Amino acid sequence: WEPYENKLYAVETGTAFKMYGDSTTLFGGLILTPTRLGGFGKYKFSEALITSNNFEFKEKIVNADSADFDLLTQGGALDELAFKTKNVKANIDYTTKKANFTTNDSLSLVQLPRNMYVCYLTKFTWDMVTKQIALGDFKDLNTDKCDLHFYSVHPKQDTLNFLSPYATYDLKNYVVSAHKVPYIDVADSRIVPN
């Protein structure tokens, strides 16, 4: 307790804090003031793990101004990631059951280890109910913008890459559906989809 700053610090000592029910935990610490509940550490819920030094916990919302986000494969262990990124601003809304993320840099690298792809993007939204991640902005389908850039990291698909204005990632089947792909560069050739 810091009486002059009016803050109470609590740090877990082996057992995580239970947050928003038994299946949501925080390994780290909490900071309580008269106006907010903050925290730091590893926040685990559903298949997600968010690591941040600055969480803000509200009644039905969790915010983090800078966080790393890992999404496990369904029923998978910690080393079985379906989605991974660093340095994003996070907003988790338990009322809408959606988590919105925006990059803190001009672009962020997202890894899709299960698919052996990476993608550069500026924002994504995870729908916790449908188990879908919207990559980019749906509104960009009506523009010429192609802000998503996908690259294969499969050793037998060297230089395979493509652009898309918007894509979805199905976490049940681990399928990326990229929309309005203008072309696909493969080695020294360019494929134009119908």
PDB file of C-alpha atoms in Angstrom:
ATOM      1  CA  TRP A   1       0.000   0.000   0.000  1.00  0.00           C
ATOM      2  CA  GLU A   2       1.333   3.425  -0.972  1.00  0.00           C
ATOM      3  CA  PRO A   3      -0.822   5.856   1.036  1.00  0.00           C
ATOM      4  CA  TYR A   4       0.631   9.053  -0.457  1.00  0.00           C
ATOM      5  CA  GLU A   5      -0.089   7.822  -4.005  1.00  0.00           C
ATOM      6  CA  ASN A   6      -3.365   6.169  -2.946  1.00  0.00           C
ATOM      7  CA  LYS A   7      -2.377   2.876  -4.672  1.00  0.00           C
ATOM      8  CA  LEU A   8      -2.627  -0.723  -3.581  1.00  0.00           C
ATOM      9  CA  TYR A   9      -0.237  -3.179  -5.248  1.00  0.00           C
ATOM     10  CA  ALA A  10      -0.895  -6.929  -5.236  1.00  0.00           C
ATOM     11  CA  VAL A  11       1.432  -9.470  -6.852  1.00  0.00           C
ATOM     12  CA  GLU A  12       0.645 -13.161  -7.315  1.00  0.00           C
ATOM     13  CA  THR A  13       2.987 -15.540  -5.536  1.00  0.00           C
ATOM     14  CA  GLY A  14       2.437 -18.770  -7.431  1.00  0.00           C
ATOM     15  CA  THR A  15      -1.336 -18.743  -7.859  1.00  0.00           C
ATOM     16  CA  ALA A  16      -2.800 -16.551 -10.584  1.00  0.00           C
ATOM     17  CA  PHE A  17      -5.496 -13.953  -9.910  1.00  0.00           C
ATOM     18  CA  LYS A  18      -8.947 -15.064 -11.074  1.00  0.00           C
ATOM     19  CA  MET A  19     -10.448 -12.375 -13.278  1.00  0.00           C
ATOM     20  CA  TYR A  20     -13.957 -12.292 -14.790  1.00  0.00           C
ATOM     21  CA  GLY A  21     -14.688 -15.850 -13.651  1.00  0.00           C
ATOM     22  CA  ASP A  22     -12.676 -18.984 -12.997  1.00  0.00           C
ATOM     23  CA  SER A  23     -11.435 -19.484 -16.585  1.00  0.00           C
ATOM     24  CA  THR A  24      -9.776 -16.056 -16.837  1.00  0.00           C
ATOM     25  CA  THR A  25      -6.508 -15.524 -14.983  1.00  0.00           C
ATOM     26  CA  LEU A  26      -3.721 -12.990 -14.560  1.00  0.00           C
ATOM     27  CA  PHE A  27      -0.184 -14.110 -13.746  1.00  0.00           C
ATOM     28  CA  GLY A  28       1.461 -10.907 -12.575  1.00  0.00           C
ATOM     29  CA  GLY A  29       0.164  -8.050 -10.485  1.00  0.00           C
ATOM     30  CA  LEU A  30      -2.736  -5.674  -9.889  1.00  0.00           C
ATOM     31  CA  ILE A  31      -2.715  -1.961  -9.085  1.00  0.00           C
ATOM     32  CA  LEU A  32      -5.851  -0.520  -7.461  1.00  0.00           C
ATOM     33  CA  THR A  33      -6.510   3.232  -7.232  1.00  0.00           C
ATOM     34  CA  PRO A  34      -9.748   5.070  -6.428  1.00  0.00           C
ATOM     35  CA  THR A  35     -10.435   5.489 -10.163  1.00  0.00           C
ATOM     36  CA  ARG A  36      -9.155   2.312 -11.852  1.00  0.00           C
ATOM     37  CA  LEU A  37      -7.921  -1.251 -11.588  1.00  0.00           C
ATOM     38  CA  GLY A  38      -4.731  -1.772 -13.567  1.00  0.00           C
ATOM     39  CA  GLY A  39      -2.322  -4.618 -13.872  1.00  0.00           C
ATOM     40  CA  PHE A  40       0.644  -6.225 -15.549  1.00  0.00           C
ATOM     41  CA  GLY A  41       1.691  -9.712 -16.544  1.00  0.00           C
ATOM     42  CA  LYS A  42       0.141 -12.549 -18.549  1.00  0.00           C
ATOM     43  CA  TYR A  43      -3.637 -12.416 -18.947  1.00  0.00           C
ATOM     44  CA  LYS A  44      -5.123 -15.768 -20.049  1.00  0.00           C
ATOM     45  CA  PHE A  45      -8.685 -16.306 -21.245  1.00  0.00           C
ATOM     46  CA  SER A  46     -10.290 -18.757 -23.642  1.00  0.00           C
ATOM     47  CA  GLU A  47      -7.466 -19.789 -26.026  1.00  0.00           C
ATOM     48  CA  ALA A  48      -5.740 -16.410 -25.707  1.00  0.00           C
ATOM     49  CA  LEU A  49      -2.702 -15.162 -23.848  1.00  0.00           C
ATOM     50  CA  ILE A  50      -2.053 -11.414 -23.710  1.00  0.00           C
ATOM     51  CA  THR A  51       1.135 -10.102 -22.137  1.00  0.00           C
ATOM     52  CA  SER A  52       1.330  -6.437 -21.123  1.00  0.00           C
ATOM     53  CA  ASN A  53       2.924  -4.111 -18.593  1.00  0.00           C
ATOM     54  CA  ASN A  54      -0.170  -1.886 -18.545  1.00  0.00           C
ATOM     55  CA  PHE A  55      -3.629  -3.475 -18.382  1.00  0.00           C
ATOM     56  CA  GLU A  56      -6.780  -1.589 -17.476  1.00  0.00           C
ATOM     57  CA  PHE A  57      -9.606  -3.761 -16.120  1.00  0.00           C
ATOM     58  CA  LYS A  58     -13.169  -2.450 -16.283  1.00  0.00           C
ATOM     59  CA  GLU A  59     -16.468  -4.194 -15.522  1.00  0.00           C
ATOM     60  CA  LYS A  60     -16.767  -5.902 -18.945  1.00  0.00           C
ATOM     61  CA  ILE A  61     -13.723  -4.519 -20.812  1.00  0.00           C
ATOM     62  CA  VAL A  62      -9.973  -5.104 -20.676  1.00  0.00           C
ATOM     63  CA  ASN A  63      -7.601  -2.627 -22.347  1.00  0.00           C
ATOM     64  CA  ALA A  64      -3.851  -2.700 -22.868  1.00  0.00           C
ATOM     65  CA  ASP A  65      -1.965   0.105 -24.582  1.00  0.00           C
ATOM     66  CA  SER A  66       0.904  -2.180 -25.608  1.00  0.00           C
ATOM     67  CA  ALA A  67       0.606  -5.950 -25.607  1.00  0.00           C
ATOM     68  CA  ASP A  68       1.733  -9.204 -27.176  1.00  0.00           C
ATOM     69  CA  PHE A  69      -1.099 -11.485 -28.299  1.00  0.00           C
ATOM     70  CA  ASP A  70      -0.894 -15.273 -28.670  1.00  0.00           C
ATOM     71  CA  LEU A  71      -3.787 -17.496 -29.669  1.00  0.00           C
ATOM     72  CA  LEU A  72      -3.474 -21.221 -29.072  1.00  0.00           C
ATOM     73  CA  THR A  73      -4.808 -23.896 -31.366  1.00  0.00           C
ATOM     74  CA  GLN A  74      -8.043 -25.344 -30.007  1.00  0.00           C
ATOM     75  CA  GLY A  75      -7.143 -27.731 -27.219  1.00  0.00           C
ATOM     76  CA  GLY A  76      -3.490 -27.085 -27.941  1.00  0.00           C
ATOM     77  CA  ALA A  77      -0.544 -26.686 -25.609  1.00  0.00           C
ATOM     78  CA  LEU A  78       1.338 -23.410 -25.177  1.00  0.00           C
ATOM     79  CA  ASP A  79       3.730 -24.338 -27.964  1.00  0.00           C
ATOM     80  CA  GLU A  80       0.870 -24.895 -30.454  1.00  0.00           C
ATOM     81  CA  LEU A  81       0.065 -21.375 -31.594  1.00  0.00           C
ATOM     82  CA  ALA A  82      -2.470 -20.520 -34.282  1.00  0.00           C
ATOM     83  CA  PHE A  83      -1.815 -16.756 -34.210  1.00  0.00           C
ATOM     84  CA  LYS A  84       0.939 -14.599 -32.728  1.00  0.00           C
ATOM     85  CA  THR A  85       1.812 -10.899 -32.787  1.00  0.00           C
ATOM     86  CA  LYS A  86       3.626  -8.271 -30.723  1.00  0.00           C
ATOM     87  CA  ASN A  87       3.210  -4.610 -29.793  1.00  0.00           C
ATOM     88  CA  VAL A  88      -0.501  -4.102 -30.376  1.00  0.00           C
ATOM     89  CA  LYS A  89      -3.112  -2.033 -28.572  1.00  0.00           C
ATOM     90  CA  ALA A  90      -5.786  -4.401 -27.217  1.00  0.00           C
ATOM     91  CA  ASN A  91      -9.460  -3.893 -26.394  1.00  0.00           C
ATOM     92  CA  ILE A  92     -11.356  -6.976 -25.158  1.00  0.00           C
ATOM     93  CA  ASP A  93     -15.107  -6.499 -24.767  1.00  0.00           C
ATOM     94  CA  TYR A  94     -16.907  -9.295 -22.915  1.00  0.00           C
ATOM     95  CA  THR A  95     -20.320  -7.832 -23.803  1.00  0.00           C
ATOM     96  CA  THR A  96     -19.800  -8.128 -27.581  1.00  0.00           C
ATOM     97  CA  LYS A  97     -17.403 -11.093 -27.194  1.00  0.00           C
ATOM     98  CA  LYS A  98     -14.923  -9.381 -29.533  1.00  0.00           C
ATOM     99  CA  ALA A  99     -11.312  -8.372 -29.115  1.00  0.00           C
ATOM    100  CA  ASN A 100     -10.014  -5.508 -31.253  1.00  0.00           C
ATOM    101  CA  PHE A 101      -6.321  -4.953 -31.888  1.00  0.00           C
ATOM    102  CA  THR A 102      -4.475  -2.125 -33.620  1.00  0.00           C
ATOM    103  CA  THR A 103      -0.764  -1.873 -34.230  1.00  0.00           C
ATOM    104  CA  ASN A 104       1.412   0.541 -32.310  1.00  0.00           C
ATOM    105  CA  ASP A 105       3.811   0.709 -35.264  1.00  0.00           C
ATOM    106  CA  SER A 106       2.949   1.518 -38.867  1.00  0.00           C
ATOM    107  CA  LEU A 107       2.647  -2.248 -39.498  1.00  0.00           C
ATOM    108  CA  SER A 108       2.783  -5.345 -37.332  1.00  0.00           C
ATOM    109  CA  LEU A 109       3.957  -8.786 -38.229  1.00  0.00           C
ATOM    110  CA  VAL A 110       1.392 -11.491 -37.469  1.00  0.00           C
ATOM    111  CA  GLN A 111       2.520 -15.094 -37.483  1.00  0.00           C
ATOM    112  CA  LEU A 112       0.168 -17.908 -38.496  1.00  0.00           C
ATOM    113  CA  PRO A 113       2.382 -20.868 -37.472  1.00  0.00           C
ATOM    114  CA  ARG A 114      -0.239 -23.514 -38.196  1.00  0.00           C
ATOM    115  CA  ASN A 115      -0.482 -22.258 -41.806  1.00  0.00           C
ATOM    116  CA  MET A 116       3.201 -21.406 -42.195  1.00  0.00           C
ATOM    117  CA  TYR A 117       2.375 -17.829 -43.221  1.00  0.00           C
ATOM    118  CA  VAL A 118       3.089 -14.370 -41.877  1.00  0.00           C
ATOM    119  CA  CYS A 119       1.075 -11.252 -42.583  1.00  0.00           C
ATOM    120  CA  TYR A 120       1.794  -7.549 -42.235  1.00  0.00           C
ATOM    121  CA  LEU A 121      -1.248  -5.544 -41.135  1.00  0.00           C
ATOM    122  CA  THR A 122      -2.497  -2.586 -39.081  1.00  0.00           C
ATOM    123  CA  LYS A 123      -5.569  -4.043 -37.339  1.00  0.00           C
ATOM    124  CA  PHE A 124      -7.525  -7.211 -36.643  1.00  0.00           C
ATOM    125  CA  THR A 125     -10.597  -8.314 -34.693  1.00  0.00           C
ATOM    126  CA  TRP A 126     -11.076 -11.664 -32.983  1.00  0.00           C
ATOM    127  CA  ASP A 127     -14.673 -12.876 -32.626  1.00  0.00           C
ATOM    128  CA  MET A 128     -14.579 -15.182 -29.602  1.00  0.00           C
ATOM    129  CA  VAL A 129     -17.960 -16.757 -30.440  1.00  0.00           C
ATOM    130  CA  THR A 130     -17.477 -17.600 -34.128  1.00  0.00           C
ATOM    131  CA  LYS A 131     -13.734 -18.303 -33.675  1.00  0.00           C
ATOM    132  CA  GLN A 132     -12.886 -16.031 -36.615  1.00  0.00           C
ATOM    133  CA  ILE A 133     -10.267 -13.300 -36.915  1.00  0.00           C
ATOM    134  CA  ALA A 134     -10.993 -10.453 -39.316  1.00  0.00           C
ATOM    135  CA  LEU A 135      -7.682  -9.229 -40.729  1.00  0.00           C
ATOM    136  CA  GLY A 136      -7.755  -5.630 -41.915  1.00  0.00           C
ATOM    137  CA  ASP A 137     -10.926  -3.603 -42.401  1.00  0.00           C
ATOM    138  CA  PHE A 138     -14.022  -4.954 -44.186  1.00  0.00           C
ATOM    139  CA  LYS A 139     -14.649  -1.446 -45.615  1.00  0.00           C
ATOM    140  CA  ASP A 140     -11.416  -1.732 -47.605  1.00  0.00           C
ATOM    141  CA  LEU A 141     -13.093  -4.263 -49.925  1.00  0.00           C
ATOM    142  CA  ASN A 142     -14.745  -1.256 -51.639  1.00  0.00           C
ATOM    143  CA  THR A 143     -11.430   0.533 -52.197  1.00  0.00           C
ATOM    144  CA  ASP A 144      -8.172  -0.095 -54.024  1.00  0.00           C
ATOM    145  CA  LYS A 145      -6.279  -0.445 -50.740  1.00  0.00           C
ATOM    146  CA  CYS A 146      -4.384  -3.675 -50.182  1.00  0.00           C
ATOM    147  CA  ASP A 147      -2.934  -3.238 -46.693  1.00  0.00           C
ATOM    148  CA  LEU A 148      -2.493  -6.938 -45.928  1.00  0.00           C
ATOM    149  CA  HIS A 149       0.661  -8.576 -47.228  1.00  0.00           C
ATOM    150  CA  PHE A 150       0.924 -12.341 -46.799  1.00  0.00           C
ATOM    151  CA  TYR A 151       4.187 -14.292 -47.130  1.00  0.00           C
ATOM    152  CA  SER A 152       4.620 -18.048 -47.016  1.00  0.00           C
ATOM    153  CA  VAL A 153       7.335 -19.252 -44.632  1.00  0.00           C
ATOM    154  CA  HIS A 154       7.066 -22.837 -45.852  1.00  0.00           C
ATOM    155  CA  PRO A 155      10.526 -23.985 -46.989  1.00  0.00           C
ATOM    156  CA  LYS A 156       9.120 -25.315 -50.288  1.00  0.00           C
ATOM    157  CA  GLN A 157       7.188 -22.112 -51.071  1.00  0.00           C
ATOM    158  CA  ASP A 158      10.065 -19.659 -51.235  1.00  0.00           C
ATOM    159  CA  THR A 159       8.961 -16.120 -52.214  1.00  0.00           C
ATOM    160  CA  LEU A 160       5.239 -17.023 -52.403  1.00  0.00           C
ATOM    161  CA  ASN A 161       3.376 -13.860 -51.355  1.00  0.00           C
ATOM    162  CA  PHE A 162       0.219 -11.898 -52.108  1.00  0.00           C
ATOM    163  CA  LEU A 163      -1.710  -8.756 -51.170  1.00  0.00           C
ATOM    164  CA  SER A 164      -5.320  -8.433 -50.004  1.00  0.00           C
ATOM    165  CA  PRO A 165      -7.502  -5.620 -48.653  1.00  0.00           C
ATOM    166  CA  TYR A 166      -9.305  -7.913 -46.193  1.00  0.00           C
ATOM    167  CA  ALA A 167      -9.081 -11.513 -45.019  1.00  0.00           C
ATOM    168  CA  THR A 168     -10.597 -13.806 -42.418  1.00  0.00           C
ATOM    169  CA  TYR A 169      -8.875 -16.521 -40.445  1.00  0.00           C
ATOM    170  CA  ASP A 170     -11.076 -19.462 -39.425  1.00  0.00           C
ATOM    171  CA  LEU A 171      -9.673 -20.799 -36.151  1.00  0.00           C
ATOM    172  CA  LYS A 172     -11.774 -23.979 -36.285  1.00  0.00           C
ATOM    173  CA  ASN A 173     -10.275 -25.165 -39.580  1.00  0.00           C
ATOM    174  CA  TYR A 174      -7.166 -22.917 -39.719  1.00  0.00           C
ATOM    175  CA  VAL A 175      -8.084 -21.500 -43.122  1.00  0.00           C
ATOM    176  CA  VAL A 176      -7.192 -18.009 -44.340  1.00  0.00           C
ATOM    177  CA  SER A 177      -9.733 -16.560 -46.782  1.00  0.00           C
ATOM    178  CA  ALA A 178      -8.171 -13.577 -48.546  1.00  0.00           C
ATOM    179  CA  HIS A 179     -10.530 -11.386 -50.582  1.00  0.00           C
ATOM    180  CA  LYS A 180      -9.855  -9.419 -53.793  1.00  0.00           C
ATOM    181  CA  VAL A 181      -6.303 -10.681 -54.206  1.00  0.00           C
ATOM    182  CA  PRO A 182      -5.033  -8.739 -57.250  1.00  0.00           C
ATOM    183  CA  TYR A 183      -2.227 -11.196 -58.046  1.00  0.00           C
ATOM    184  CA  ILE A 184       0.057 -13.816 -56.509  1.00  0.00           C
ATOM    185  CA  ASP A 185       3.800 -13.625 -57.028  1.00  0.00           C
ATOM    186  CA  VAL A 186       5.459 -17.032 -57.233  1.00  0.00           C
ATOM    187  CA  ALA A 187       9.211 -17.063 -57.902  1.00  0.00           C
ATOM    188  CA  ASP A 188       9.594 -15.147 -61.187  1.00  0.00           C
ATOM    189  CA  SER A 189       5.934 -15.374 -62.288  1.00  0.00           C
ATOM    190  CA  ARG A 190       2.695 -13.564 -61.436  1.00  0.00           C
ATOM    191  CA  ILE A 191      -0.683 -15.337 -61.206  1.00  0.00           C
ATOM    192  CA  VAL A 192      -3.841 -13.229 -61.601  1.00  0.00           C
ATOM    193  CA  PRO A 193      -6.877 -14.904 -59.950  1.00  0.00           C
ATOM    194  CA  ASN A 194     -10.334 -14.775 -61.579  1.00  0.00           C
TER     195      ASN A 194
END
